[in-house]
Short mmCIF file of N, CA and C in Angstrom, two decimals:
data_model
loop_
_atom_site.label_atom_id
_atom_site.label_comp_id
_atom_site.label_asym_id
_atom_site.label_seq_id
_atom_site.Cartn_x
_atom_site.Cartn_y
_atom_site.Cartn_z
N MET A 1 -203.09 -54.13 -112.64
CA MET A 1 -203.25 -52.68 -112.25
C MET A 1 -202.33 -52.33 -111.02
N ASP A 2 -201.68 -51.19 -111.05
CA ASP A 2 -200.84 -50.68 -110.19
C ASP A 2 -201.36 -50.81 -108.66
N GLN A 3 -200.69 -51.22 -107.74
CA GLN A 3 -201.19 -51.23 -106.28
C GLN A 3 -201.42 -49.88 -105.73
N THR A 4 -200.62 -48.78 -106.24
CA THR A 4 -200.89 -47.38 -105.77
C THR A 4 -202.35 -47.01 -106.33
N VAL A 5 -202.64 -47.32 -107.49
CA VAL A 5 -203.91 -46.82 -107.97
C VAL A 5 -205.07 -47.64 -107.17
N LEU A 6 -204.81 -48.98 -106.97
CA LEU A 6 -205.87 -49.67 -106.06
C LEU A 6 -206.07 -49.05 -104.80
N THR A 7 -204.92 -48.59 -104.07
CA THR A 7 -205.10 -48.03 -102.77
C THR A 7 -205.72 -46.60 -102.97
N ILE A 8 -205.49 -45.87 -103.89
CA ILE A 8 -206.16 -44.65 -104.17
C ILE A 8 -207.63 -44.87 -104.22
N GLU A 9 -208.02 -45.81 -105.12
CA GLU A 9 -209.35 -46.08 -105.49
C GLU A 9 -210.11 -46.57 -104.12
N TYR A 10 -209.29 -47.47 -103.37
CA TYR A 10 -209.78 -47.91 -102.03
C TYR A 10 -210.15 -46.71 -101.21
N MET A 11 -209.11 -45.73 -101.07
CA MET A 11 -209.30 -44.61 -100.16
C MET A 11 -210.50 -43.71 -100.73
N ASN A 12 -210.64 -43.62 -101.97
CA ASN A 12 -211.77 -42.66 -102.53
C ASN A 12 -213.18 -43.30 -102.21
N GLU A 13 -213.30 -44.52 -102.39
CA GLU A 13 -214.45 -45.28 -102.19
C GLU A 13 -214.90 -45.04 -100.59
N ARG A 14 -213.93 -45.50 -99.85
CA ARG A 14 -214.05 -45.42 -98.35
C ARG A 14 -214.40 -44.01 -97.90
N ASN A 15 -213.77 -43.01 -98.52
CA ASN A 15 -213.98 -41.61 -98.08
C ASN A 15 -215.49 -41.11 -98.49
N LYS A 16 -215.84 -41.58 -99.77
CA LYS A 16 -217.19 -41.41 -100.16
C LYS A 16 -218.21 -41.89 -99.32
N ALA A 17 -218.08 -43.19 -98.79
CA ALA A 17 -219.05 -43.73 -97.87
C ALA A 17 -218.92 -42.94 -96.64
N LEU A 18 -217.84 -42.57 -95.99
CA LEU A 18 -217.65 -42.09 -94.80
C LEU A 18 -218.26 -40.60 -94.91
N THR A 19 -218.20 -40.02 -95.94
CA THR A 19 -218.71 -38.66 -96.33
C THR A 19 -220.28 -38.73 -96.15
N LYS A 20 -220.79 -39.76 -96.83
CA LYS A 20 -222.27 -40.06 -96.74
C LYS A 20 -222.74 -40.26 -95.28
N ALA A 21 -221.94 -40.93 -94.43
CA ALA A 21 -222.38 -41.10 -93.04
C ALA A 21 -222.36 -39.83 -92.34
N GLY A 22 -221.27 -38.96 -92.59
CA GLY A 22 -221.25 -37.81 -91.92
C GLY A 22 -222.26 -36.80 -92.29
N GLU A 23 -222.66 -36.83 -93.49
CA GLU A 23 -223.74 -35.97 -93.90
C GLU A 23 -225.02 -36.32 -93.28
N GLY A 24 -225.22 -37.72 -93.06
CA GLY A 24 -226.28 -38.11 -92.35
C GLY A 24 -226.41 -37.69 -90.87
N ILE A 25 -225.16 -37.72 -90.31
CA ILE A 25 -225.05 -37.41 -88.91
C ILE A 25 -225.44 -35.80 -88.75
N VAL A 26 -224.95 -34.96 -89.66
CA VAL A 26 -225.30 -33.50 -89.48
C VAL A 26 -226.74 -33.40 -89.72
N ALA A 27 -227.41 -33.99 -90.73
CA ALA A 27 -228.81 -33.82 -91.07
C ALA A 27 -229.64 -34.50 -89.92
N ALA A 28 -229.11 -35.59 -89.20
CA ALA A 28 -229.91 -35.98 -88.05
C ALA A 28 -229.92 -35.14 -86.94
N ARG A 29 -228.74 -34.52 -86.62
CA ARG A 29 -228.81 -33.44 -85.55
C ARG A 29 -229.66 -32.25 -85.80
N LYS A 30 -229.90 -31.95 -87.08
CA LYS A 30 -230.69 -30.84 -87.33
C LYS A 30 -232.17 -31.20 -87.10
N SER A 31 -232.58 -32.57 -87.48
CA SER A 31 -233.79 -33.06 -87.16
C SER A 31 -234.19 -33.26 -85.68
N LEU A 32 -233.06 -33.70 -84.97
CA LEU A 32 -233.30 -33.78 -83.60
C LEU A 32 -233.43 -32.47 -82.90
N ASP A 33 -232.77 -31.52 -83.43
CA ASP A 33 -232.93 -30.16 -82.82
C ASP A 33 -234.40 -29.66 -83.07
N GLN A 34 -235.02 -30.03 -84.22
CA GLN A 34 -236.29 -29.63 -84.53
C GLN A 34 -237.34 -30.26 -83.74
N LEU A 35 -237.06 -31.65 -83.52
CA LEU A 35 -237.92 -32.40 -82.65
C LEU A 35 -237.69 -31.91 -81.13
N GLU A 36 -236.58 -31.66 -80.66
CA GLU A 36 -236.39 -31.06 -79.25
C GLU A 36 -237.26 -29.75 -79.12
N GLU A 37 -237.14 -28.88 -80.03
CA GLU A 37 -237.82 -27.61 -80.14
C GLU A 37 -239.35 -27.76 -80.07
N ALA A 38 -239.83 -28.74 -80.76
CA ALA A 38 -241.28 -29.19 -80.61
C ALA A 38 -241.66 -29.62 -79.23
N LEU A 39 -240.77 -30.47 -78.77
CA LEU A 39 -241.06 -30.94 -77.27
C LEU A 39 -240.97 -29.83 -76.29
N ARG A 40 -240.03 -29.03 -76.46
CA ARG A 40 -239.93 -27.86 -75.40
C ARG A 40 -241.26 -26.97 -75.69
N GLY A 41 -241.77 -26.74 -76.80
CA GLY A 41 -242.92 -26.11 -77.00
C GLY A 41 -244.18 -26.76 -76.37
N THR A 42 -244.20 -28.04 -76.53
CA THR A 42 -245.29 -28.83 -76.04
C THR A 42 -245.36 -28.65 -74.36
N VAL A 43 -244.09 -28.65 -73.76
CA VAL A 43 -244.00 -28.66 -72.30
C VAL A 43 -244.48 -27.29 -71.91
N SER A 44 -244.24 -26.22 -72.75
CA SER A 44 -244.75 -24.95 -72.24
C SER A 44 -246.19 -24.59 -72.79
N GLY A 45 -246.76 -25.64 -73.26
CA GLY A 45 -248.19 -25.48 -73.68
C GLY A 45 -248.47 -25.13 -75.03
N LYS A 46 -247.37 -24.92 -75.90
CA LYS A 46 -247.60 -24.65 -77.21
C LYS A 46 -247.51 -25.89 -78.13
N PHE A 47 -248.53 -26.52 -78.58
CA PHE A 47 -248.59 -27.83 -79.06
C PHE A 47 -248.14 -27.71 -80.68
N PRO A 48 -247.27 -28.71 -81.09
CA PRO A 48 -246.64 -28.68 -82.25
C PRO A 48 -247.61 -29.08 -83.45
N ASP A 49 -247.22 -28.76 -84.63
CA ASP A 49 -248.01 -29.22 -85.89
C ASP A 49 -247.47 -30.72 -86.03
N ILE A 50 -248.64 -31.54 -85.74
CA ILE A 50 -248.30 -33.00 -85.87
C ILE A 50 -247.86 -33.53 -87.16
N GLY A 51 -248.26 -32.96 -88.15
CA GLY A 51 -247.80 -33.39 -89.60
C GLY A 51 -246.40 -32.92 -89.74
N GLN A 52 -245.87 -31.79 -89.10
CA GLN A 52 -244.38 -31.32 -89.11
C GLN A 52 -243.57 -32.36 -88.21
N VAL A 53 -244.19 -32.70 -87.20
CA VAL A 53 -243.37 -33.60 -86.26
C VAL A 53 -243.36 -35.01 -87.13
N ALA A 54 -244.37 -35.41 -87.76
CA ALA A 54 -244.38 -36.86 -88.36
C ALA A 54 -243.33 -36.71 -89.52
N ASP A 55 -243.31 -35.63 -90.37
CA ASP A 55 -242.33 -35.34 -91.34
C ASP A 55 -240.99 -35.31 -90.92
N THR A 56 -240.78 -34.69 -89.79
CA THR A 56 -239.31 -34.62 -89.28
C THR A 56 -238.85 -36.01 -88.84
N THR A 57 -239.74 -36.79 -88.08
CA THR A 57 -239.36 -38.08 -87.63
C THR A 57 -239.19 -39.08 -88.75
N HIS A 58 -240.11 -38.94 -89.89
CA HIS A 58 -239.64 -39.81 -91.05
C HIS A 58 -238.36 -39.47 -91.64
N ARG A 59 -238.04 -38.10 -91.72
CA ARG A 59 -236.81 -37.67 -92.31
C ARG A 59 -235.58 -38.22 -91.40
N LEU A 60 -235.66 -38.25 -90.16
CA LEU A 60 -234.79 -38.72 -89.19
C LEU A 60 -234.53 -40.23 -89.40
N ARG A 61 -235.65 -40.96 -89.58
CA ARG A 61 -235.37 -42.39 -89.97
C ARG A 61 -234.32 -42.61 -91.25
N GLU A 62 -234.76 -41.80 -92.34
CA GLU A 62 -233.88 -41.91 -93.58
C GLU A 62 -232.50 -41.46 -93.24
N GLU A 63 -232.39 -40.51 -92.36
CA GLU A 63 -231.03 -40.00 -92.03
C GLU A 63 -230.25 -41.07 -91.20
N ILE A 64 -230.86 -41.67 -90.40
CA ILE A 64 -230.22 -42.76 -89.64
C ILE A 64 -229.88 -43.89 -90.64
N ASN A 65 -230.68 -44.29 -91.58
CA ASN A 65 -230.36 -45.18 -92.62
C ASN A 65 -229.05 -44.92 -93.35
N GLN A 66 -229.04 -43.49 -93.71
CA GLN A 66 -227.86 -42.95 -94.36
C GLN A 66 -226.60 -43.18 -93.62
N ILE A 67 -226.75 -42.91 -92.36
CA ILE A 67 -225.47 -43.11 -91.36
C ILE A 67 -225.06 -44.62 -91.44
N LEU A 68 -226.04 -45.37 -91.21
CA LEU A 68 -225.82 -46.93 -91.19
C LEU A 68 -225.14 -47.32 -92.49
N ILE A 69 -225.68 -47.02 -93.59
CA ILE A 69 -225.28 -47.47 -94.92
C ILE A 69 -223.88 -46.89 -95.29
N GLY A 70 -223.66 -45.75 -94.79
CA GLY A 70 -222.37 -45.06 -95.16
C GLY A 70 -221.25 -45.77 -94.24
N LEU A 71 -221.52 -46.14 -92.98
CA LEU A 71 -220.51 -46.72 -92.28
C LEU A 71 -220.31 -48.21 -92.59
N VAL A 72 -221.38 -48.91 -92.99
CA VAL A 72 -221.16 -50.12 -93.41
C VAL A 72 -220.45 -50.30 -94.90
N GLU A 73 -220.79 -49.28 -95.72
CA GLU A 73 -220.12 -49.25 -97.03
C GLU A 73 -218.58 -48.97 -96.86
N SER A 74 -218.30 -48.13 -95.81
CA SER A 74 -216.99 -47.74 -95.64
C SER A 74 -216.18 -49.03 -95.11
N SER A 75 -216.72 -49.85 -94.32
CA SER A 75 -216.07 -50.95 -93.78
C SER A 75 -215.97 -52.15 -94.74
N MET A 76 -216.86 -52.07 -95.77
CA MET A 76 -216.91 -53.22 -96.71
C MET A 76 -215.86 -52.95 -97.87
N VAL A 77 -215.43 -51.87 -97.99
CA VAL A 77 -214.50 -51.49 -99.25
C VAL A 77 -213.15 -52.07 -98.79
N LYS A 78 -212.75 -53.11 -99.47
CA LYS A 78 -211.34 -53.68 -99.29
C LYS A 78 -210.51 -53.59 -100.46
N PRO A 79 -209.33 -53.33 -100.24
CA PRO A 79 -208.47 -53.13 -101.50
C PRO A 79 -208.04 -54.55 -102.07
N GLU A 80 -208.15 -55.59 -101.44
CA GLU A 80 -207.86 -56.75 -102.12
C GLU A 80 -208.88 -57.28 -102.87
N ARG A 81 -210.27 -56.94 -102.71
CA ARG A 81 -211.26 -57.30 -103.58
C ARG A 81 -211.18 -56.78 -104.90
N ARG A 82 -210.41 -55.69 -105.07
CA ARG A 82 -210.30 -55.04 -106.39
C ARG A 82 -209.14 -55.59 -107.20
N LEU A 83 -208.40 -56.53 -106.67
CA LEU A 83 -207.24 -56.88 -107.35
C LEU A 83 -207.63 -57.93 -108.50
#
């Protein structure tokens, strides 16, 4: 296989993994914003829906995993492994 093709495949795989990590970061920011809003409400005496807080926290865990997996996958893609 041509080295150029291998390099393109390497870049595509790495970019897919980095995109996955980036999407996880964006989603995690949204979840953190929602949790921060719940915290602010609690400070001012408006107690949050605990089910919603639990769902958001659980979703945040999944988003953190997506970030970690994306970053690990992007660093594991090596062009020499495809030769």
